[in-house]
Amino acid sequence: MKRHNFSAGPCILPQEVLKQASAAVLNFNDDNLSLIEISHRSKPFVAVMDKAIALVKELLNVPKGYSVLFLQGGASMEFLMVAMNLMKVDGKAAYTNTGAWAKKAITEANSLGEAIVLGDSSDKNYNYIPKGYTIPSDVDYFHCTSNNTIYGTQMKEFPHCPTLMVCDMSSDIFSRKVEVSKFDIIYAGAQKNMGPAGATLVIVKDEILGKTGRKIPTMLDYNTHISKDSMFNTPPVFPIYVSMLTLQWLKDLGGVEVIEKINQAKADLLYGEIDRNPLFEGTAAIEDRS
């Protein structure tokens, strides 16, 4: 019997994906070479990268004018990259503090400028999503975290934003429909919804870049990776391949709309038992439950 891991990450991958990935480690594309032995610039892997990017665009209906990147460093690296690419010298940005990951993102932003915290749920151990705040139009960008695995909270709606909007969707990307055009940057570590740790998905609106007036280190500049199709340095071949397989599985299942219904049914079942059974006590505010 297969054992189950109920941790927030790494995610549980479909059996079909695991079988394909394990076979590719031994013999990829019947070439008698392991996937992790082939050149990342070879035609077979370029095809993998191209397909992964195409699937992201298709499943999320990414508009024209956005680049899809597979980077490294996890969401934790994006905490700094976002600020470095969007915050002007001596600039400021607005954040909501909804959990451990948002707090870390705020810390990184404060290392480059000023992070203004508009909503903060730390007063109740992050068991709710702050609401009712107004995003100033004079900040360089607004940053939010869509889902908080540690606390079981999720943003059900996103606020009106008069400036650039950035969202860390690491733990709920591809789990529900999202209108990408509302955001200027979306980023997500692969390990919670796409594949194994090691790859980071970034969806960035091209026209917003290169306007900070600051010198950005080469590896931390989104334009570096856009110009090299996510291959400025050696990409994480295996995590990208498994992510591609998972996205293909999701497409074959029926896409984000179908998986959203499945996820809602699972959530209803779980929360129904938590609310019914006196042995359990829910901690997240009901209206903000993941």
PDB file of C-alpha atoms in Angstrom:
ATOM      1  CA  MET A   1       0.000   0.000   0.000  1.00  0.00           C
ATOM      2  CA  LYS A   2       1.299   3.443  -0.923  1.00  0.00           C
ATOM      3  CA  ARG A   3       2.028   5.719   2.013  1.00  0.00           C
ATOM      4  CA  HIS A   4       0.737   9.277   2.035  1.00  0.00           C
ATOM      5  CA  ASN A   5       2.501  12.511   2.925  1.00  0.00           C
ATOM      6  CA  PHE A   6       0.151  15.241   4.139  1.00  0.00           C
ATOM      7  CA  SER A   7       2.833  17.921   4.408  1.00  0.00           C
ATOM      8  CA  ALA A   8       2.306  21.225   2.610  1.00  0.00           C
ATOM      9  CA  GLY A   9       5.294  20.381   0.442  1.00  0.00           C
ATOM     10  CA  PRO A  10       6.588  18.535  -1.420  1.00  0.00           C
ATOM     11  CA  CYS A  11       3.384  17.832  -3.264  1.00  0.00           C
ATOM     12  CA  ILE A  12       2.026  14.385  -4.039  1.00  0.00           C
ATOM     13  CA  LEU A  13       2.575  13.681  -7.726  1.00  0.00           C
ATOM     14  CA  PRO A  14       0.291  11.590  -9.950  1.00  0.00           C
ATOM     15  CA  GLN A  15       1.437   7.982 -10.312  1.00  0.00           C
ATOM     16  CA  GLU A  16       1.514   8.355 -14.097  1.00  0.00           C
ATOM     17  CA  VAL A  17       3.962  11.228 -13.742  1.00  0.00           C
ATOM     18  CA  LEU A  18       6.205   9.315 -11.341  1.00  0.00           C
ATOM     19  CA  LYS A  19       6.334   6.333 -13.693  1.00  0.00           C
ATOM     20  CA  GLN A  20       7.239   8.486 -16.696  1.00  0.00           C
ATOM     21  CA  ALA A  21       9.836  10.419 -14.725  1.00  0.00           C
ATOM     22  CA  SER A  22      11.477   7.304 -13.301  1.00  0.00           C
ATOM     23  CA  ALA A  23      11.688   5.764 -16.764  1.00  0.00           C
ATOM     24  CA  ALA A  24      13.267   8.943 -18.153  1.00  0.00           C
ATOM     25  CA  VAL A  25      15.983   8.853 -15.498  1.00  0.00           C
ATOM     26  CA  LEU A  26      17.137   5.541 -16.967  1.00  0.00           C
ATOM     27  CA  ASN A  27      16.371   6.057 -20.648  1.00  0.00           C
ATOM     28  CA  PHE A  28      15.019   9.346 -21.962  1.00  0.00           C
ATOM     29  CA  ASN A  29      13.224   9.304 -25.318  1.00  0.00           C
ATOM     30  CA  ASP A  30      14.657   5.828 -26.030  1.00  0.00           C
ATOM     31  CA  ASP A  31      18.069   7.430 -26.617  1.00  0.00           C
ATOM     32  CA  ASN A  32      19.841   5.169 -24.101  1.00  0.00           C
ATOM     33  CA  LEU A  33      20.762   8.241 -22.087  1.00  0.00           C
ATOM     34  CA  SER A  34      19.384   9.378 -18.764  1.00  0.00           C
ATOM     35  CA  LEU A  35      17.394  12.596 -18.715  1.00  0.00           C
ATOM     36  CA  ILE A  36      19.828  13.924 -16.124  1.00  0.00           C
ATOM     37  CA  GLU A  37      22.808  13.149 -18.387  1.00  0.00           C
ATOM     38  CA  ILE A  38      21.709  14.981 -21.534  1.00  0.00           C
ATOM     39  CA  SER A  39      22.801  18.511 -22.384  1.00  0.00           C
ATOM     40  CA  HIS A  40      20.383  21.183 -21.270  1.00  0.00           C
ATOM     41  CA  ARG A  41      20.949  22.809 -24.659  1.00  0.00           C
ATOM     42  CA  SER A  42      20.198  19.674 -26.643  1.00  0.00           C
ATOM     43  CA  LYS A  43      17.117  19.569 -28.859  1.00  0.00           C
ATOM     44  CA  PRO A  44      15.363  16.975 -26.649  1.00  0.00           C
ATOM     45  CA  PHE A  45      15.552  19.153 -23.550  1.00  0.00           C
ATOM     46  CA  VAL A  46      14.806  22.387 -25.381  1.00  0.00           C
ATOM     47  CA  ALA A  47      11.628  20.633 -26.506  1.00  0.00           C
ATOM     48  CA  VAL A  48      10.825  19.834 -22.855  1.00  0.00           C
ATOM     49  CA  MET A  49      11.326  23.465 -21.835  1.00  0.00           C
ATOM     50  CA  ASP A  50       9.245  24.739 -24.743  1.00  0.00           C
ATOM     51  CA  LYS A  51       6.414  22.351 -23.919  1.00  0.00           C
ATOM     52  CA  ALA A  52       6.461  23.241 -20.222  1.00  0.00           C
ATOM     53  CA  ILE A  53       6.210  26.943 -21.037  1.00  0.00           C
ATOM     54  CA  ALA A  54       3.461  26.333 -23.591  1.00  0.00           C
ATOM     55  CA  LEU A  55       1.454  24.326 -21.046  1.00  0.00           C
ATOM     56  CA  VAL A  56       1.759  27.087 -18.441  1.00  0.00           C
ATOM     57  CA  LYS A  57       0.468  29.612 -20.959  1.00  0.00           C
ATOM     58  CA  GLU A  58      -2.387  27.357 -22.036  1.00  0.00           C
ATOM     59  CA  LEU A  59      -3.533  26.236 -18.590  1.00  0.00           C
ATOM     60  CA  LEU A  60      -3.440  29.742 -17.099  1.00  0.00           C
ATOM     61  CA  ASN A  61      -4.465  31.577 -20.269  1.00  0.00           C
ATOM     62  CA  VAL A  62      -1.401  33.827 -20.056  1.00  0.00           C
ATOM     63  CA  PRO A  63      -1.906  36.931 -22.237  1.00  0.00           C
ATOM     64  CA  LYS A  64       0.570  38.193 -24.808  1.00  0.00           C
ATOM     65  CA  GLY A  65       3.238  40.462 -23.403  1.00  0.00           C
ATOM     66  CA  TYR A  66       4.167  38.126 -20.551  1.00  0.00           C
ATOM     67  CA  SER A  67       7.249  35.914 -20.296  1.00  0.00           C
ATOM     68  CA  VAL A  68       7.186  32.523 -18.591  1.00  0.00           C
ATOM     69  CA  LEU A  69      10.432  31.586 -16.864  1.00  0.00           C
ATOM     70  CA  PHE A  70      11.739  28.532 -15.054  1.00  0.00           C
ATOM     71  CA  LEU A  71      14.368  29.750 -12.592  1.00  0.00           C
ATOM     72  CA  GLN A  72      16.134  28.490  -9.472  1.00  0.00           C
ATOM     73  CA  GLY A  73      16.305  29.569  -5.849  1.00  0.00           C
ATOM     74  CA  GLY A  74      12.680  28.941  -4.951  1.00  0.00           C
ATOM     75  CA  ALA A  75      10.146  31.545  -3.914  1.00  0.00           C
ATOM     76  CA  SER A  76      12.689  32.712  -1.336  1.00  0.00           C
ATOM     77  CA  MET A  77      14.910  34.005  -4.141  1.00  0.00           C
ATOM     78  CA  GLU A  78      11.909  35.749  -5.682  1.00  0.00           C
ATOM     79  CA  PHE A  79      11.398  37.716  -2.472  1.00  0.00           C
ATOM     80  CA  LEU A  80      14.608  39.564  -3.353  1.00  0.00           C
ATOM     81  CA  MET A  81      14.350  39.448  -7.158  1.00  0.00           C
ATOM     82  CA  VAL A  82      10.933  41.094  -7.152  1.00  0.00           C
ATOM     83  CA  ALA A  83      12.165  43.996  -5.047  1.00  0.00           C
ATOM     84  CA  MET A  84      15.379  44.327  -7.011  1.00  0.00           C
ATOM     85  CA  ASN A  85      13.582  44.423 -10.374  1.00  0.00           C
ATOM     86  CA  LEU A  86      10.644  46.640  -9.394  1.00  0.00           C
ATOM     87  CA  MET A  87      11.663  48.874  -6.478  1.00  0.00           C
ATOM     88  CA  LYS A  88      13.314  52.113  -7.490  1.00  0.00           C
ATOM     89  CA  VAL A  89      16.390  53.387  -5.676  1.00  0.00           C
ATOM     90  CA  ASP A  90      15.134  54.698  -2.314  1.00  0.00           C
ATOM     91  CA  GLY A  91      11.713  53.423  -3.329  1.00  0.00           C
ATOM     92  CA  LYS A  92       8.894  51.813  -1.400  1.00  0.00           C
ATOM     93  CA  ALA A  93       6.467  48.966  -1.884  1.00  0.00           C
ATOM     94  CA  ALA A  94       3.278  47.819  -0.167  1.00  0.00           C
ATOM     95  CA  TYR A  95       2.874  44.357   1.357  1.00  0.00           C
ATOM     96  CA  THR A  96       0.326  42.339   3.263  1.00  0.00           C
ATOM     97  CA  ASN A  97       1.749  40.234   6.089  1.00  0.00           C
ATOM     98  CA  THR A  98      -0.302  37.034   6.065  1.00  0.00           C
ATOM     99  CA  GLY A  99       2.224  34.471   7.237  1.00  0.00           C
ATOM    100  CA  ALA A 100       5.788  33.218   7.419  1.00  0.00           C
ATOM    101  CA  TRP A 101       6.499  33.574   3.709  1.00  0.00           C
ATOM    102  CA  ALA A 102       5.013  37.057   3.409  1.00  0.00           C
ATOM    103  CA  LYS A 103       7.078  38.109   6.418  1.00  0.00           C
ATOM    104  CA  LYS A 104      10.263  36.898   4.716  1.00  0.00           C
ATOM    105  CA  ALA A 105       9.328  38.755   1.531  1.00  0.00           C
ATOM    106  CA  ILE A 106       8.868  41.944   3.568  1.00  0.00           C
ATOM    107  CA  THR A 107      12.307  41.494   5.130  1.00  0.00           C
ATOM    108  CA  GLU A 108      13.945  41.241   1.701  1.00  0.00           C
ATOM    109  CA  ALA A 109      12.123  44.327   0.419  1.00  0.00           C
ATOM    110  CA  ASN A 110      13.270  46.300   3.453  1.00  0.00           C
ATOM    111  CA  SER A 111      16.875  45.491   2.541  1.00  0.00           C
ATOM    112  CA  LEU A 112      16.499  47.569  -0.638  1.00  0.00           C
ATOM    113  CA  GLY A 113      13.955  50.216   0.307  1.00  0.00           C
ATOM    114  CA  GLU A 114      10.844  50.578   2.423  1.00  0.00           C
ATOM    115  CA  ALA A 115       8.184  47.897   2.728  1.00  0.00           C
ATOM    116  CA  ILE A 116       4.905  49.394   3.908  1.00  0.00           C
ATOM    117  CA  VAL A 117       2.685  46.795   5.581  1.00  0.00           C
ATOM    118  CA  LEU A 118      -0.947  47.528   4.727  1.00  0.00           C
ATOM    119  CA  GLY A 119      -2.582  44.526   6.357  1.00  0.00           C
ATOM    120  CA  ASP A 120      -1.139  42.320   9.083  1.00  0.00           C
ATOM    121  CA  SER A 121      -2.797  39.235  10.561  1.00  0.00           C
ATOM    122  CA  SER A 122       0.073  38.330  12.887  1.00  0.00           C
ATOM    123  CA  ASP A 123      -2.018  39.612  15.807  1.00  0.00           C
ATOM    124  CA  LYS A 124      -4.073  36.400  15.603  1.00  0.00           C
ATOM    125  CA  ASN A 125      -1.309  34.039  14.485  1.00  0.00           C
ATOM    126  CA  TYR A 126      -2.180  34.646  10.838  1.00  0.00           C
ATOM    127  CA  ASN A 127      -5.548  32.897  11.070  1.00  0.00           C
ATOM    128  CA  TYR A 128      -7.271  35.377   8.742  1.00  0.00           C
ATOM    129  CA  ILE A 129      -6.653  37.417   5.590  1.00  0.00           C
ATOM    130  CA  PRO A 130      -6.535  41.199   6.195  1.00  0.00           C
ATOM    131  CA  LYS A 131      -9.120  43.238   4.285  1.00  0.00           C
ATOM    132  CA  GLY A 132     -10.266  46.825   3.977  1.00  0.00           C
ATOM    133  CA  TYR A 133      -6.881  48.368   3.232  1.00  0.00           C
ATOM    134  CA  THR A 134      -6.183  50.805   0.404  1.00  0.00           C
ATOM    135  CA  ILE A 135      -3.124  50.382  -1.773  1.00  0.00           C
ATOM    136  CA  PRO A 136      -1.316  53.726  -2.276  1.00  0.00           C
ATOM    137  CA  SER A 137      -0.743  54.716  -5.889  1.00  0.00           C
ATOM    138  CA  ASP A 138       2.727  56.093  -5.159  1.00  0.00           C
ATOM    139  CA  VAL A 139       4.350  52.767  -4.215  1.00  0.00           C
ATOM    140  CA  ASP A 140       6.442  50.913  -6.770  1.00  0.00           C
ATOM    141  CA  TYR A 141       4.377  47.744  -6.397  1.00  0.00           C
ATOM    142  CA  PHE A 142       2.010  45.804  -4.155  1.00  0.00           C
ATOM    143  CA  HIS A 143       2.895  42.266  -3.035  1.00  0.00           C
ATOM    144  CA  CYS A 144       0.584  39.609  -1.632  1.00  0.00           C
ATOM    145  CA  THR A 145       0.676  35.881  -0.892  1.00  0.00           C
ATOM    146  CA  SER A 146      -2.350  34.059  -2.271  1.00  0.00           C
ATOM    147  CA  ASN A 147      -2.289  31.022   0.022  1.00  0.00           C
ATOM    148  CA  ASN A 148      -0.664  30.220   3.357  1.00  0.00           C
ATOM    149  CA  THR A 149      -0.068  26.525   3.918  1.00  0.00           C
ATOM    150  CA  ILE A 150       1.063  26.837   7.528  1.00  0.00           C
ATOM    151  CA  TYR A 151      -2.115  28.605   8.603  1.00  0.00           C
ATOM    152  CA  GLY A 152      -4.631  27.271   6.091  1.00  0.00           C
ATOM    153  CA  THR A 153      -5.707  30.667   4.751  1.00  0.00           C
ATOM    154  CA  GLN A 154      -6.270  31.844   1.191  1.00  0.00           C
ATOM    155  CA  MET A 155      -7.117  35.095  -0.557  1.00  0.00           C
ATOM    156  CA  LYS A 156     -10.505  34.541  -2.191  1.00  0.00           C
ATOM    157  CA  GLU A 157     -10.437  37.896  -3.969  1.00  0.00           C
ATOM    158  CA  PHE A 158      -7.611  40.227  -4.913  1.00  0.00           C
ATOM    159  CA  PRO A 159      -7.824  43.966  -4.191  1.00  0.00           C
ATOM    160  CA  HIS A 160      -8.045  46.783  -6.699  1.00  0.00           C
ATOM    161  CA  CYS A 161      -4.458  47.790  -7.332  1.00  0.00           C
ATOM    162  CA  PRO A 162      -3.465  51.215  -8.756  1.00  0.00           C
ATOM    163  CA  THR A 163       0.154  50.139  -9.142  1.00  0.00           C
ATOM    164  CA  LEU A 164       2.030  46.983 -10.150  1.00  0.00           C
ATOM    165  CA  MET A 165       0.703  43.846  -8.453  1.00  0.00           C
ATOM    166  CA  VAL A 166       2.901  40.890  -7.519  1.00  0.00           C
ATOM    167  CA  CYS A 167       1.690  37.612  -6.055  1.00  0.00           C
ATOM    168  CA  ASP A 168       3.415  34.622  -4.507  1.00  0.00           C
ATOM    169  CA  MET A 169       1.194  31.731  -5.633  1.00  0.00           C
ATOM    170  CA  SER A 170       3.552  28.951  -4.597  1.00  0.00           C
ATOM    171  CA  SER A 171       0.958  26.823  -2.830  1.00  0.00           C
ATOM    172  CA  ASP A 172      -2.157  27.279  -4.953  1.00  0.00           C
ATOM    173  CA  ILE A 173      -1.067  27.963  -8.520  1.00  0.00           C
ATOM    174  CA  PHE A 174      -2.895  25.677 -10.987  1.00  0.00           C
ATOM    175  CA  SER A 175      -5.348  24.714  -8.230  1.00  0.00           C
ATOM    176  CA  ARG A 176      -7.921  27.340  -9.181  1.00  0.00           C
ATOM    177  CA  LYS A 177      -8.684  29.776 -11.958  1.00  0.00           C
ATOM    178  CA  VAL A 178      -6.796  33.060 -11.839  1.00  0.00           C
ATOM    179  CA  GLU A 179      -6.859  36.049 -14.169  1.00  0.00           C
ATOM    180  CA  VAL A 180      -3.185  36.503 -14.974  1.00  0.00           C
ATOM    181  CA  SER A 181      -3.776  39.893 -16.593  1.00  0.00           C
ATOM    182  CA  LYS A 182      -4.535  41.361 -13.148  1.00  0.00           C
ATOM    183  CA  PHE A 183      -0.949  40.719 -12.089  1.00  0.00           C
ATOM    184  CA  ASP A 184       2.409  42.007 -13.238  1.00  0.00           C
ATOM    185  CA  ILE A 185       4.453  39.208 -11.662  1.00  0.00           C
ATOM    186  CA  ILE A 186       3.296  35.814 -10.443  1.00  0.00           C
ATOM    187  CA  TYR A 187       5.843  33.436  -8.979  1.00  0.00           C
ATOM    188  CA  ALA A 188       5.688  29.976  -7.462  1.00  0.00           C
ATOM    189  CA  GLY A 189       8.076  27.340  -6.212  1.00  0.00           C
ATOM    190  CA  ALA A 190       7.417  24.119  -8.128  1.00  0.00           C
ATOM    191  CA  GLN A 191       7.391  21.763  -5.160  1.00  0.00           C
ATOM    192  CA  LYS A 192       3.914  22.495  -3.827  1.00  0.00           C
ATOM    193  CA  ASN A 193       1.818  22.110  -6.977  1.00  0.00           C
ATOM    194  CA  MET A 194       3.927  21.180 -10.011  1.00  0.00           C
ATOM    195  CA  GLY A 195       6.867  18.933  -9.322  1.00  0.00           C
ATOM    196  CA  PRO A 196       9.964  18.393  -7.186  1.00  0.00           C
ATOM    197  CA  ALA A 197      11.882  21.227  -5.555  1.00  0.00           C
ATOM    198  CA  GLY A 198      14.520  22.945  -7.650  1.00  0.00           C
ATOM    199  CA  ALA A 199      12.508  24.913 -10.204  1.00  0.00           C
ATOM    200  CA  THR A 200      10.687  28.201  -9.736  1.00  0.00           C
ATOM    201  CA  LEU A 201       7.972  29.393 -12.086  1.00  0.00           C
ATOM    202  CA  VAL A 202       7.845  33.122 -12.841  1.00  0.00           C
ATOM    203  CA  ILE A 203       5.265  34.841 -15.040  1.00  0.00           C
ATOM    204  CA  VAL A 204       6.300  38.440 -15.649  1.00  0.00           C
ATOM    205  CA  LYS A 205       4.850  41.265 -17.714  1.00  0.00           C
ATOM    206  CA  ASP A 206       7.662  42.321 -20.012  1.00  0.00           C
ATOM    207  CA  GLU A 207       6.945  46.046 -20.137  1.00  0.00           C
ATOM    208  CA  ILE A 208       7.402  46.610 -16.392  1.00  0.00           C
ATOM    209  CA  LEU A 209      11.100  45.693 -16.328  1.00  0.00           C
ATOM    210  CA  GLY A 210      14.193  47.873 -16.581  1.00  0.00           C
ATOM    211  CA  LYS A 211      12.707  50.956 -14.938  1.00  0.00           C
ATOM    212  CA  THR A 212      14.180  50.982 -11.425  1.00  0.00           C
ATOM    213  CA  GLY A 213      17.318  53.010 -12.103  1.00  0.00           C
ATOM    214  CA  ARG A 214      19.372  50.549 -10.078  1.00  0.00           C
ATOM    215  CA  LYS A 215      22.131  48.202 -11.246  1.00  0.00           C
ATOM    216  CA  ILE A 216      20.853  44.647 -10.905  1.00  0.00           C
ATOM    217  CA  PRO A 217      23.272  41.700 -10.608  1.00  0.00           C
ATOM    218  CA  THR A 218      23.128  39.579 -13.747  1.00  0.00           C
ATOM    219  CA  MET A 219      21.582  36.470 -12.194  1.00  0.00           C
ATOM    220  CA  LEU A 220      18.939  38.500 -10.353  1.00  0.00           C
ATOM    221  CA  ASP A 221      17.773  40.419 -13.429  1.00  0.00           C
ATOM    222  CA  TYR A 222      14.616  38.979 -15.001  1.00  0.00           C
ATOM    223  CA  ASN A 223      15.700  40.364 -18.377  1.00  0.00           C
ATOM    224  CA  THR A 224      18.791  38.146 -18.239  1.00  0.00           C
ATOM    225  CA  HIS A 225      16.631  35.042 -18.131  1.00  0.00           C
ATOM    226  CA  ILE A 226      14.053  36.316 -20.618  1.00  0.00           C
ATOM    227  CA  SER A 227      16.780  36.999 -23.187  1.00  0.00           C
ATOM    228  CA  LYS A 228      18.204  33.483 -22.744  1.00  0.00           C
ATOM    229  CA  ASP A 229      14.897  31.575 -22.569  1.00  0.00           C
ATOM    230  CA  SER A 230      15.557  30.500 -18.955  1.00  0.00           C
ATOM    231  CA  MET A 231      18.916  29.028 -19.988  1.00  0.00           C
ATOM    232  CA  PHE A 232      21.408  31.723 -19.002  1.00  0.00           C
ATOM    233  CA  ASN A 233      22.900  29.092 -16.714  1.00  0.00           C
ATOM    234  CA  THR A 234      22.197  25.369 -16.487  1.00  0.00           C
ATOM    235  CA  PRO A 235      18.495  24.963 -15.698  1.00  0.00           C
ATOM    236  CA  PRO A 236      17.192  22.340 -13.235  1.00  0.00           C
ATOM    237  CA  VAL A 237      16.483  19.746 -15.908  1.00  0.00           C
ATOM    238  CA  PHE A 238      14.714  17.091 -13.838  1.00  0.00           C
ATOM    239  CA  PRO A 239      12.338  19.401 -11.904  1.00  0.00           C
ATOM    240  CA  ILE A 240      11.354  21.150 -15.133  1.00  0.00           C
ATOM    241  CA  TYR A 241      10.725  17.818 -16.853  1.00  0.00           C
ATOM    242  CA  VAL A 242       8.554  16.530 -14.004  1.00  0.00           C
ATOM    243  CA  SER A 243       6.692  19.846 -13.901  1.00  0.00           C
ATOM    244  CA  MET A 244       6.031  19.504 -17.622  1.00  0.00           C
ATOM    245  CA  LEU A 245       4.649  15.997 -17.090  1.00  0.00           C
ATOM    246  CA  THR A 246       2.428  17.221 -14.247  1.00  0.00           C
ATOM    247  CA  LEU A 247       1.087  20.085 -16.349  1.00  0.00           C
ATOM    248  CA  GLN A 248       0.361  17.669 -19.196  1.00  0.00           C
ATOM    249  CA  TRP A 249      -1.468  15.422 -16.718  1.00  0.00           C
ATOM    250  CA  LEU A 250      -3.504  18.419 -15.572  1.00  0.00           C
ATOM    251  CA  LYS A 251      -4.368  19.316 -19.154  1.00  0.00           C
ATOM    252  CA  ASP A 252      -5.452  15.737 -19.881  1.00  0.00           C
ATOM    253  CA  LEU A 253      -7.598  15.803 -16.741  1.00  0.00           C
ATOM    254  CA  GLY A 254      -9.492  18.777 -18.095  1.00  0.00           C
ATOM    255  CA  GLY A 255      -7.423  21.710 -16.925  1.00  0.00           C
ATOM    256  CA  VAL A 256      -7.597  24.120 -14.023  1.00  0.00           C
ATOM    257  CA  GLU A 257     -11.395  24.347 -14.064  1.00  0.00           C
ATOM    258  CA  VAL A 258     -11.709  20.602 -13.420  1.00  0.00           C
ATOM    259  CA  ILE A 259      -9.035  20.404 -10.729  1.00  0.00           C
ATOM    260  CA  GLU A 260     -10.607  23.400  -8.963  1.00  0.00           C
ATOM    261  CA  LYS A 261     -13.870  21.468  -8.598  1.00  0.00           C
ATOM    262  CA  ILE A 262     -11.989  18.421  -7.310  1.00  0.00           C
ATOM    263  CA  ASN A 263     -10.097  20.563  -4.807  1.00  0.00           C
ATOM    264  CA  GLN A 264     -13.287  22.226  -3.607  1.00  0.00           C
ATOM    265  CA  ALA A 265     -14.915  18.835  -3.047  1.00  0.00           C
ATOM    266  CA  LYS A 266     -11.923  17.685  -0.994  1.00  0.00           C
ATOM    267  CA  ALA A 267     -11.932  20.902   1.031  1.00  0.00           C
ATOM    268  CA  ASP A 268     -15.671  20.610   1.704  1.00  0.00           C
ATOM    269  CA  LEU A 269     -15.207  17.041   2.915  1.00  0.00           C
ATOM    270  CA  LEU A 270     -12.319  17.940   5.206  1.00  0.00           C
ATOM    271  CA  TYR A 271     -13.810  21.098   6.689  1.00  0.00           C
ATOM    272  CA  GLY A 272     -17.189  19.429   7.043  1.00  0.00           C
ATOM    273  CA  GLU A 273     -15.655  16.821   9.331  1.00  0.00           C
ATOM    274  CA  ILE A 274     -13.619  19.406  11.251  1.00  0.00           C
ATOM    275  CA  ASP A 275     -16.754  21.450  11.912  1.00  0.00           C
ATOM    276  CA  ARG A 276     -18.874  18.407  12.748  1.00  0.00           C
ATOM    277  CA  ASN A 277     -16.518  16.501  14.993  1.00  0.00           C
ATOM    278  CA  PRO A 278     -15.877  17.896  18.509  1.00  0.00           C
ATOM    279  CA  LEU A 279     -12.459  16.228  18.480  1.00  0.00           C
ATOM    280  CA  PHE A 280     -11.263  18.900  16.057  1.00  0.00           C
ATOM    281  CA  GLU A 281     -11.077  22.658  16.227  1.00  0.00           C
ATOM    282  CA  GLY A 282     -10.448  24.724  13.125  1.00  0.00           C
ATOM    283  CA  THR A 283      -8.078  27.659  13.493  1.00  0.00           C
ATOM    284  CA  ALA A 284      -8.441  29.580  10.213  1.00  0.00           C
ATOM    285  CA  ALA A 285     -11.285  32.074   9.836  1.00  0.00           C
ATOM    286  CA  ILE A 286     -14.065  30.257   7.977  1.00  0.00           C
ATOM    287  CA  GLU A 287     -14.308  32.847   5.198  1.00  0.00           C
ATOM    288  CA  ASP A 288     -10.550  32.638   4.567  1.00  0.00           C
ATOM    289  CA  ARG A 289     -10.024  28.880   4.645  1.00  0.00           C
ATOM    290  CA  SER A 290      -7.822  27.462   1.915  1.00  0.00           C
TER     291      SER A 290
END
